[in-house]
PDB file of C-alpha atoms and ligand atoms in Angstrom:
ATOM      1  CA  UNK A   1       7.668  -7.042 -16.974  1.00  0.00           C
ATOM      2  CA  UNK A   2       4.637  -5.156 -15.694  1.00  0.00           C
ATOM      3  CA  UNK A   3       4.591  -1.898 -17.698  1.00  0.00           C
ATOM      4  CA  UNK A   4       2.199  -0.217 -15.254  1.00  0.00           C
ATOM      5  CA  UNK A   5       4.470  -0.532 -12.195  1.00  0.00           C
ATOM      6  CA  UNK A   6       5.956   2.960 -12.187  1.00  0.00           C
ATOM      7  CA  UNK A   7       6.234   3.824  -8.479  1.00  0.00           C
ATOM      8  CA  UNK A   8       9.241   1.947  -7.072  1.00  0.00           C
ATOM      9  CA  UNK A   9       7.732   1.429  -3.620  1.00  0.00           C
ATOM     10  CA  UNK A  10       8.189  -1.920  -1.902  1.00  0.00           C
ATOM     11  CA  UNK A  11       5.234  -1.051   0.352  1.00  0.00           C
ATOM     12  CA  UNK A  12       2.893  -0.859  -2.624  1.00  0.00           C
ATOM     13  CA  UNK A  13       4.430  -3.450  -4.904  1.00  0.00           C
ATOM     14  CA  UNK A  14       4.962  -6.139  -2.258  1.00  0.00           C
ATOM     15  CA  UNK A  15       1.261  -5.782  -1.450  1.00  0.00           C
ATOM     16  CA  UNK A  16       0.356  -6.405  -5.078  1.00  0.00           C
ATOM     17  CA  UNK A  17      -0.654  -2.747  -5.594  1.00  0.00           C
ATOM     18  CA  UNK A  18       1.530  -2.774  -8.659  1.00  0.00           C
ATOM     19  CA  UNK A  19      -0.254  -0.534 -11.165  1.00  0.00           C
ATOM     20  CA  UNK A  20       0.316   3.199 -10.857  1.00  0.00           C
ATOM     21  CA  UNK A  21      -0.534   6.287 -12.842  1.00  0.00           C
ATOM     22  CA  UNK A  22       0.353   9.795 -11.702  1.00  0.00           C
ATOM     23  CA  UNK A  23      -1.420  12.755 -13.290  1.00  0.00           C
ATOM     24  CA  UNK A  24      -0.611  16.418 -12.775  1.00  0.00           C
ATOM     25  CA  UNK A  25      -4.000  17.978 -12.059  1.00  0.00           C
ATOM     26  CA  UNK A  26      -3.175  21.062 -14.089  1.00  0.00           C
ATOM     27  CA  UNK A  27      -2.448  18.925 -17.132  1.00  0.00           C
ATOM     28  CA  UNK A  28      -5.668  16.947 -17.099  1.00  0.00           C
ATOM     29  CA  UNK A  29      -8.123  17.879 -19.812  1.00  0.00           C
ATOM     30  CA  UNK A  30     -10.799  20.415 -18.796  1.00  0.00           C
ATOM     31  CA  UNK A  31     -13.416  17.618 -18.997  1.00  0.00           C
ATOM     32  CA  UNK A  32     -11.593  15.374 -16.547  1.00  0.00           C
ATOM     33  CA  UNK A  33     -10.750  18.275 -14.219  1.00  0.00           C
ATOM     34  CA  UNK A  34     -14.376  19.349 -14.201  1.00  0.00           C
ATOM     35  CA  UNK A  35     -15.504  15.815 -13.437  1.00  0.00           C
ATOM     36  CA  UNK A  36     -13.086  15.669 -10.516  1.00  0.00           C
ATOM     37  CA  UNK A  37     -13.989  19.081  -9.180  1.00  0.00           C
ATOM     38  CA  UNK A  38     -17.692  18.311  -9.396  1.00  0.00           C
ATOM     39  CA  UNK A  39     -17.212  15.190  -7.328  1.00  0.00           C
ATOM     40  CA  UNK A  40     -14.311  16.195  -5.099  1.00  0.00           C
ATOM     41  CA  UNK A  41     -14.688  19.914  -4.402  1.00  0.00           C
ATOM     42  CA  UNK A  42     -11.318  20.031  -2.639  1.00  0.00           C
ATOM     43  CA  UNK A  43      -9.454  18.650  -5.680  1.00  0.00           C
ATOM     44  CA  UNK A  44      -8.276  22.113  -6.745  1.00  0.00           C
ATOM     45  CA  UNK A  45      -6.007  22.367  -3.713  1.00  0.00           C
ATOM     46  CA  UNK A  46      -3.910  19.399  -4.783  1.00  0.00           C
ATOM     47  CA  UNK A  47      -1.226  19.073  -7.445  1.00  0.00           C
ATOM     48  CA  UNK A  48      -1.365  15.398  -8.314  1.00  0.00           C
ATOM     49  CA  UNK A  49      -3.854  12.619  -8.811  1.00  0.00           C
ATOM     50  CA  UNK A  50      -2.521   9.101  -8.218  1.00  0.00           C
ATOM     51  CA  UNK A  51      -4.395   6.079  -9.536  1.00  0.00           C
ATOM     52  CA  UNK A  52      -3.359   2.808  -7.889  1.00  0.00           C
ATOM     53  CA  UNK A  53      -4.497  -0.626  -8.940  1.00  0.00           C
ATOM     54  CA  UNK A  54      -3.619  -4.226  -8.517  1.00  0.00           C
ATOM     55  CA  UNK A  55      -2.839  -6.666 -11.279  1.00  0.00           C
ATOM     56  CA  UNK A  56      -2.463 -10.406 -10.964  1.00  0.00           C
ATOM     57  CA  UNK A  57      -2.307 -12.701  -7.969  1.00  0.00           C
ATOM     58  CA  UNK A  58       0.025 -11.045  -5.465  1.00  0.00           C
ATOM     59  CA  UNK A  59      -2.652  -8.752  -4.008  1.00  0.00           C
ATOM     60  CA  UNK A  60      -4.772 -11.624  -2.718  1.00  0.00           C
ATOM     61  CA  UNK A  61      -1.722 -13.373  -1.214  1.00  0.00           C
ATOM     62  CA  UNK A  62      -0.604 -10.177   0.507  1.00  0.00           C
ATOM     63  CA  UNK A  63      -4.084  -9.489   1.852  1.00  0.00           C
ATOM     64  CA  UNK A  64      -4.146 -12.923   3.465  1.00  0.00           C
ATOM     65  CA  UNK A  65      -0.587 -12.519   4.794  1.00  0.00           C
ATOM     66  CA  UNK A  66      -1.802  -9.358   6.528  1.00  0.00           C
ATOM     67  CA  UNK A  67      -4.235 -11.504   8.526  1.00  0.00           C
ATOM     68  CA  UNK A  68      -7.339 -10.341   6.644  1.00  0.00           C
ATOM     69  CA  UNK A  69      -9.799 -12.812   5.198  1.00  0.00           C
ATOM     70  CA  UNK A  70     -11.637 -12.650   1.904  1.00  0.00           C
ATOM     71  CA  UNK A  71     -15.040 -13.253   3.400  1.00  0.00           C
ATOM     72  CA  UNK A  72     -18.285 -11.543   2.578  1.00  0.00           C
ATOM     73  CA  UNK A  73     -19.822 -10.146   5.728  1.00  0.00           C
ATOM     74  CA  UNK A  74     -22.278  -7.312   6.123  1.00  0.00           C
ATOM     75  CA  UNK A  75     -20.369  -4.066   6.668  1.00  0.00           C
ATOM     76  CA  UNK A  76     -16.932  -5.583   6.064  1.00  0.00           C
ATOM     77  CA  UNK A  77     -14.723  -4.518   3.153  1.00  0.00           C
ATOM     78  CA  UNK A  78     -11.442  -6.403   3.441  1.00  0.00           C
ATOM     79  CA  UNK A  79     -10.218  -5.471  -0.058  1.00  0.00           C
ATOM     80  CA  UNK A  80     -10.852  -1.744   0.425  1.00  0.00           C
ATOM     81  CA  UNK A  81      -9.517  -1.773   3.990  1.00  0.00           C
ATOM     82  CA  UNK A  82      -6.276  -3.508   3.000  1.00  0.00           C
ATOM     83  CA  UNK A  83      -5.808  -1.221  -0.013  1.00  0.00           C
ATOM     84  CA  UNK A  84      -6.366   1.974   1.975  1.00  0.00           C
ATOM     85  CA  UNK A  85      -4.130   0.844   4.842  1.00  0.00           C
ATOM     86  CA  UNK A  86      -1.332  -0.004   2.404  1.00  0.00           C
ATOM     87  CA  UNK A  87      -1.598   3.247   0.468  1.00  0.00           C
ATOM     88  CA  UNK A  88      -1.752   5.225   3.706  1.00  0.00           C
ATOM     89  CA  UNK A  89       1.389   3.418   4.912  1.00  0.00           C
ATOM     90  CA  UNK A  90       3.140   4.294   1.632  1.00  0.00           C
ATOM     91  CA  UNK A  91       2.171   7.982   1.896  1.00  0.00           C
ATOM     92  CA  UNK A  92       3.223   8.231   5.544  1.00  0.00           C
ATOM     93  CA  UNK A  93       6.520   6.505   4.807  1.00  0.00           C
ATOM     94  CA  UNK A  94       7.522   8.105   1.499  1.00  0.00           C
ATOM     95  CA  UNK A  95       5.734  11.462   1.764  1.00  0.00           C
ATOM     96  CA  UNK A  96       5.592  12.326   5.483  1.00  0.00           C
ATOM     97  CA  UNK A  97       3.549  15.442   6.169  1.00  0.00           C
ATOM     98  CA  UNK A  98       2.394  15.680   2.562  1.00  0.00           C
ATOM     99  CA  UNK A  99      -1.223  16.822   2.214  1.00  0.00           C
ATOM    100  CA  UNK A 100      -3.356  14.143   0.644  1.00  0.00           C
ATOM    101  CA  UNK A 101      -6.841  12.716   0.464  1.00  0.00           C
ATOM    102  CA  UNK A 102      -7.855   9.217  -0.543  1.00  0.00           C
ATOM    103  CA  UNK A 103     -10.948   9.829  -2.670  1.00  0.00           C
ATOM    104  CA  UNK A 104     -11.556   6.212  -3.685  1.00  0.00           C
ATOM    105  CA  UNK A 105     -12.652   4.046  -2.008  1.00  0.00           C
ATOM    106  CA  UNK A 106     -14.889   6.653  -0.461  1.00  0.00           C
ATOM    107  CA  UNK A 107     -17.922   8.783  -0.833  1.00  0.00           C
ATOM    108  CA  UNK A 108     -17.031  10.245  -4.227  1.00  0.00           C
ATOM    109  CA  UNK A 109     -18.001   8.474  -7.413  1.00  0.00           C
ATOM    110  CA  UNK A 110     -15.159   9.154  -9.794  1.00  0.00           C
ATOM    111  CA  UNK A 111     -15.059   7.308 -13.112  1.00  0.00           C
ATOM    112  CA  UNK A 112     -12.112   5.028 -12.522  1.00  0.00           C
ATOM    113  CA  UNK A 113     -12.510   3.419 -15.931  1.00  0.00           C
ATOM    114  CA  UNK A 114     -12.109   6.797 -17.644  1.00  0.00           C
ATOM    115  CA  UNK A 115      -8.925   7.405 -15.654  1.00  0.00           C
ATOM    116  CA  UNK A 116      -7.779   3.876 -16.503  1.00  0.00           C
ATOM    117  CA  UNK A 117      -8.232   4.705 -20.178  1.00  0.00           C
ATOM    118  CA  UNK A 118      -6.187   7.890 -19.737  1.00  0.00           C
ATOM    119  CA  UNK A 119      -3.444   5.852 -18.065  1.00  0.00           C
ATOM    120  CA  UNK A 120      -3.544   3.332 -20.912  1.00  0.00           C
ATOM    121  CA  UNK A 121      -4.505   0.376 -18.689  1.00  0.00           C
ATOM    122  CA  UNK A 122      -8.065  -0.011 -19.793  1.00  0.00           C
ATOM    123  CA  UNK A 123      -9.651  -1.163 -23.044  1.00  0.00           C
ATOM    124  CA  UNK A 124     -13.303  -2.138 -23.119  1.00  0.00           C
ATOM    125  CA  UNK A 125     -13.949  -5.875 -23.315  1.00  0.00           C
ATOM    126  CA  UNK A 126     -17.200  -7.500 -24.500  1.00  0.00           C
ATOM    127  CA  UNK A 127     -18.008  -8.459 -20.886  1.00  0.00           C
ATOM    128  CA  UNK A 128     -17.637  -4.870 -19.651  1.00  0.00           C
ATOM    129  CA  UNK A 129     -14.513  -5.350 -17.585  1.00  0.00           C
ATOM    130  CA  UNK A 130     -11.332  -3.558 -18.615  1.00  0.00           C
ATOM    131  CA  UNK A 131      -8.724  -5.565 -20.483  1.00  0.00           C
ATOM    132  CA  UNK A 132      -5.124  -4.986 -21.539  1.00  0.00           C
ATOM    133  CA  UNK A 133      -2.364  -6.992 -23.163  1.00  0.00           C
ATOM    134  CA  UNK A 134      -0.339  -7.544 -19.995  1.00  0.00           C
ATOM    135  CA  UNK A 135      -2.919  -8.582 -17.384  1.00  0.00           C
ATOM    136  CA  UNK A 136      -5.830  -9.480 -19.627  1.00  0.00           C
ATOM    137  CA  UNK A 137      -8.833  -8.595 -17.456  1.00  0.00           C
ATOM    138  CA  UNK A 138      -7.073  -9.512 -14.196  1.00  0.00           C
ATOM    139  CA  UNK A 139      -6.495  -6.058 -12.801  1.00  0.00           C
ATOM    140  CA  UNK A 140      -8.639  -3.609 -10.839  1.00  0.00           C
ATOM    141  CA  UNK A 141      -8.689  -0.071  -9.514  1.00  0.00           C
ATOM    142  CA  UNK A 142      -8.060   0.018  -5.787  1.00  0.00           C
ATOM    143  CA  UNK A 143      -7.271   3.611  -4.705  1.00  0.00           C
ATOM    144  CA  UNK A 144      -7.402   7.121  -6.055  1.00  0.00           C
ATOM    145  CA  UNK A 145      -5.419   9.755  -4.162  1.00  0.00           C
ATOM    146  CA  UNK A 146      -5.260  13.516  -4.439  1.00  0.00           C
ATOM    147  CA  UNK A 147      -1.916  14.668  -3.071  1.00  0.00           C
ATOM    148  CA  UNK A 148       0.719  17.359  -3.091  1.00  0.00           C
ATOM    149  CA  UNK A 149       3.356  14.798  -3.928  1.00  0.00           C
ATOM    150  CA  UNK A 150       6.107  15.435  -6.454  1.00  0.00           C
ATOM    151  CA  UNK A 151       6.039  12.104  -8.223  1.00  0.00           C
ATOM    152  CA  UNK A 152       7.118  11.883 -11.851  1.00  0.00           C
ATOM    153  CA  UNK A 153       4.080  12.100 -14.075  1.00  0.00           C
ATOM    154  CA  UNK A 154       3.427   8.783 -15.772  1.00  0.00           C
ATOM    155  CA  UNK A 155       3.391   8.864 -19.552  1.00  0.00           C
ATOM    156  CA  UNK A 156       0.263   7.087 -20.819  1.00  0.00           C
ATOM    157  CA  UNK A 157       1.115   3.550 -21.793  1.00  0.00           C
ATOM    158  CA  UNK A 158      -0.349   3.115 -25.253  1.00  0.00           C
ATOM    159  CA  UNK A 159      -0.926  -0.414 -26.394  1.00  0.00           C
ATOM    160  CA  UNK A 160      -3.659  -1.792 -28.601  1.00  0.00           C
ATOM    161  CA  UNK A 161      -6.608  -3.619 -27.138  1.00  0.00           C
ATOM    162  CA  UNK A 162      -6.045  -7.386 -27.185  1.00  0.00           C
ATOM    163  CA  UNK A 163      -9.625  -7.662 -28.450  1.00  0.00           C
ATOM    164  CA  UNK A 164      -8.621  -5.978 -31.739  1.00  0.00           C
ATOM    165  CA  UNK A 165      -6.477  -8.945 -32.750  1.00  0.00           C
ATOM    166  CA  UNK A 166      -8.531 -11.664 -31.055  1.00  0.00           C
ATOM    167  CA  UNK A 167      -9.836 -13.876 -33.844  1.00  0.00           C
ATOM    168  CA  UNK A 168     -11.852 -16.312 -31.724  1.00  0.00           C
ATOM    169  CA  UNK A 169     -13.618 -13.797 -29.470  1.00  0.00           C
ATOM    170  CA  UNK A 170     -14.219 -16.844 -27.344  1.00  0.00           C
ATOM    171  CA  UNK A 171     -15.621 -14.812 -24.465  1.00  0.00           C
ATOM    172  CA  UNK A 172     -18.710 -14.058 -26.557  1.00  0.00           C
ATOM    173  CA  UNK A 173     -19.538 -17.679 -27.349  1.00  0.00           C
ATOM    174  CA  UNK A 174     -18.608 -18.838 -23.821  1.00  0.00           C
ATOM    175  CA  UNK A 175     -21.268 -16.708 -22.111  1.00  0.00           C
ATOM    176  CA  UNK A 176     -24.041 -19.148 -21.180  1.00  0.00           C
ATOM    177  CA  UNK A 177     -26.628 -16.356 -21.184  1.00  0.00           C
ATOM    178  CA  UNK A 178     -25.677 -15.181 -24.688  1.00  0.00           C
ATOM    179  CA  UNK A 179     -25.468 -11.765 -23.111  1.00  0.00           C
ATOM    180  CA  UNK A 180     -22.573 -10.622 -25.308  1.00  0.00           C
ATOM    181  CA  UNK A 181     -23.981 -11.527 -28.688  1.00  0.00           C
ATOM    182  CA  UNK A 182     -24.289  -8.880 -31.385  1.00  0.00           C
ATOM    183  CA  UNK A 183     -21.369  -6.886 -29.979  1.00  0.00           C
ATOM    184  CA  UNK A 184     -23.385  -5.304 -27.160  1.00  0.00           C
ATOM    185  CA  UNK A 185     -23.456  -6.281 -23.528  1.00  0.00           C
ATOM    186  CA  UNK A 186     -26.997  -7.131 -22.497  1.00  0.00           C
ATOM    187  CA  UNK A 187     -27.034  -6.453 -18.768  1.00  0.00           C
ATOM    188  CA  UNK A 188     -30.517  -7.875 -18.154  1.00  0.00           C
ATOM    189  CA  UNK A 189     -29.677 -11.167 -19.872  1.00  0.00           C
ATOM    190  CA  UNK A 190     -26.569 -11.418 -17.705  1.00  0.00           C
ATOM    191  CA  UNK A 191     -28.400 -10.593 -14.465  1.00  0.00           C
ATOM    192  CA  UNK A 192     -31.361 -12.845 -15.181  1.00  0.00           C
ATOM    193  CA  UNK A 193     -29.054 -15.745 -15.897  1.00  0.00           C
ATOM    194  CA  UNK A 194     -26.847 -15.116 -12.884  1.00  0.00           C
ATOM    195  CA  UNK A 195     -29.854 -15.155 -10.541  1.00  0.00           C
ATOM    196  CA  UNK A 196     -30.960 -18.606 -11.603  1.00  0.00           C
ATOM    197  CA  UNK A 197     -30.196 -21.239  -8.930  1.00  0.00           C
ATOM    198  CA  UNK A 198     -28.387 -23.457 -11.449  1.00  0.00           C
ATOM    199  CA  UNK A 199     -26.427 -20.586 -12.973  1.00  0.00           C
ATOM    200  CA  UNK A 200     -22.730 -21.170 -13.654  1.00  0.00           C
ATOM    201  CA  UNK A 201     -22.139 -17.476 -13.055  1.00  0.00           C
ATOM    202  CA  UNK A 202     -23.256 -16.926  -9.493  1.00  0.00           C
ATOM    203  CA  UNK A 203     -19.649 -16.534  -8.326  1.00  0.00           C
ATOM    204  CA  UNK A 204     -17.732 -16.112 -11.566  1.00  0.00           C
ATOM    205  CA  UNK A 205     -18.041 -14.859 -15.129  1.00  0.00           C
ATOM    206  CA  UNK A 206     -17.504 -17.716 -17.567  1.00  0.00           C
ATOM    207  CA  UNK A 207     -16.790 -15.249 -20.392  1.00  0.00           C
ATOM    208  CA  UNK A 208     -14.053 -13.516 -18.409  1.00  0.00           C
ATOM    209  CA  UNK A 209     -12.414 -16.762 -17.350  1.00  0.00           C
ATOM    210  CA  UNK A 210     -12.451 -18.033 -20.959  1.00  0.00           C
ATOM    211  CA  UNK A 211     -10.397 -15.089 -22.285  1.00  0.00           C
ATOM    212  CA  UNK A 212      -6.932 -16.402 -23.225  1.00  0.00           C
ATOM    213  CA  UNK A 213      -5.108 -13.121 -22.489  1.00  0.00           C
ATOM    214  CA  UNK A 214      -3.117 -12.798 -19.268  1.00  0.00           C
ATOM    215  CA  UNK A 215      -4.215 -16.167 -17.893  1.00  0.00           C
ATOM    216  CA  UNK A 216      -1.041 -16.411 -15.799  1.00  0.00           C
ATOM    217  CA  UNK A 217      -2.370 -13.400 -13.871  1.00  0.00           C
ATOM    218  CA  UNK A 218      -5.847 -14.807 -13.275  1.00  0.00           C
ATOM    219  CA  UNK A 219      -7.035 -14.191  -9.724  1.00  0.00           C
ATOM    220  CA  UNK A 220      -7.143 -17.167  -7.384  1.00  0.00           C
ATOM    221  CA  UNK A 221     -10.528 -18.919  -7.359  1.00  0.00           C
ATOM    222  CA  UNK A 222     -11.419 -17.517  -3.934  1.00  0.00           C
ATOM    223  CA  UNK A 223     -10.813 -13.950  -5.079  1.00  0.00           C
ATOM    224  CA  UNK A 224     -12.988 -14.418  -8.163  1.00  0.00           C
ATOM    225  CA  UNK A 225     -15.696 -15.951  -5.956  1.00  0.00           C
ATOM    226  CA  UNK A 226     -15.400 -13.075  -3.491  1.00  0.00           C
ATOM    227  CA  UNK A 227     -15.881 -10.322  -6.102  1.00  0.00           C
ATOM    228  CA  UNK A 228     -18.663 -12.057  -8.025  1.00  0.00           C
ATOM    229  CA  UNK A 229     -20.268 -13.210  -4.765  1.00  0.00           C
ATOM    230  CA  UNK A 230     -20.466  -9.572  -3.680  1.00  0.00           C
ATOM    231  CA  UNK A 231     -21.998  -8.516  -6.972  1.00  0.00           C
ATOM    232  CA  UNK A 232     -24.666 -11.258  -6.953  1.00  0.00           C
ATOM    233  CA  UNK A 233     -25.510 -10.380  -3.331  1.00  0.00           C
ATOM    234  CA  UNK A 234     -26.007  -6.743  -4.380  1.00  0.00           C
ATOM    235  CA  UNK A 235     -28.164  -7.839  -7.332  1.00  0.00           C
ATOM    236  CA  UNK A 236     -30.327  -9.998  -5.054  1.00  0.00           C
ATOM    237  CA  UNK A 237     -30.649  -7.236  -2.463  1.00  0.00           C
ATOM    238  CA  UNK A 238     -31.702  -4.766  -5.150  1.00  0.00           C
ATOM    239  CA  UNK A 239     -34.226  -7.249  -6.591  1.00  0.00           C
ATOM    240  CA  UNK A 240     -35.784  -7.706  -3.150  1.00  0.00           C
ATOM    241  CA  UNK A 241     -36.367  -3.962  -2.810  1.00  0.00           C
ATOM    242  CA  UNK A 242     -38.105  -3.738  -6.202  1.00  0.00           C
TER     243      UNK A 242
HETATM  244  S1  LIG B 301     -11.544 -13.387 -25.576  1.00  0.00           S
HETATM  245 FE1  LIG B 301     -10.782 -11.977 -27.132  1.00  0.00          FE
HETATM  246  S2  LIG B 301     -12.477 -10.497 -27.448  1.00  0.00           S
HETATM  247 FE2  LIG B 301     -12.855 -11.564 -25.503  1.00  0.00          FE
HETATM  248  S3  LIG B 301     -11.916 -10.207 -23.947  1.00  0.00           S
HETATM  249 FE3  LIG B 301     -10.399 -11.756 -24.487  1.00  0.00          FE
HETATM  250  S4  LIG B 301      -9.192 -10.770 -26.074  1.00  0.00           S
HETATM  251 FE4  LIG B 301     -11.081  -9.608 -25.931  1.00  0.00          FE
HETATM  252  S1  LIG B 302     -21.416 -13.259 -15.720  1.00  0.00           S
HETATM  253 FE1  LIG B 302     -22.059 -15.033 -16.943  1.00  0.00          FE
HETATM  254  S2  LIG B 302     -23.914 -14.317 -17.929  1.00  0.00           S
HETATM  255 FE2  LIG B 302     -22.851 -12.485 -17.282  1.00  0.00          FE
HETATM  256  S3  LIG B 302     -21.522 -11.891 -18.993  1.00  0.00           S
HETATM  257 FE3  LIG B 302     -20.286 -13.204 -17.668  1.00  0.00          FE
HETATM  258  S4  LIG B 302     -20.550 -15.224 -18.584  1.00  0.00           S
HETATM  259 FE4  LIG B 302     -22.217 -13.970 -19.365  1.00  0.00          FE
END
């Protein structure tokens, strides 16, 4: 059973948006509240902050069932568009007239990983993607909503990082760039390797795929290729500007 699926909404869950954490703004630590207020000046007028993610394979299936395609095209964001449309549908259906604001995806840069840690979804992995015992690394943050909803606040789900008890740490040895050696992620080694024409990591991360945790939730190949294809395109575009 998915321990992060706490909002019983068929609209969200049937779309694969099956990870939820509801925070009462007033109960967030001063640090987190300050971070939010600095980035979303209107945050103070809302009562709740809702973090919504997807875990596993259903999200990609549902996106395709909606008629969208996972293709990389300039100016197109099918993952964000599908996520926002689904969350908006949920809010309109379950909370009609309720004031709300979708702050991610959007102009604000809120630290989703910090919120994921607060929710108990996110432990750091050697390859710098969040990992947990249920989904392994096969989950992602899709929407962050400020709202005057009255949802039950989600107790933080506290489990240990799967990396703590992972004897093989196979992700580290699997990285062809040796970018994870010594316990620190070496971003430049990773990028330099990924940019090589013969790289095995242009549209995937071999380290991530080698992790044995949550393999039944691994994204379909096309979804992995989509996300890593976007990141390599951004890396190449940035390199061209330099
Ligand atoms: S292979 Fe082991 S150390 Fe690497 S991410 Fe998976 S659980 Fe953590
Ligand atoms: S993308 Fe490739 S080079 Fe970068 S960390 Fe993953 S396995 Fe290593």
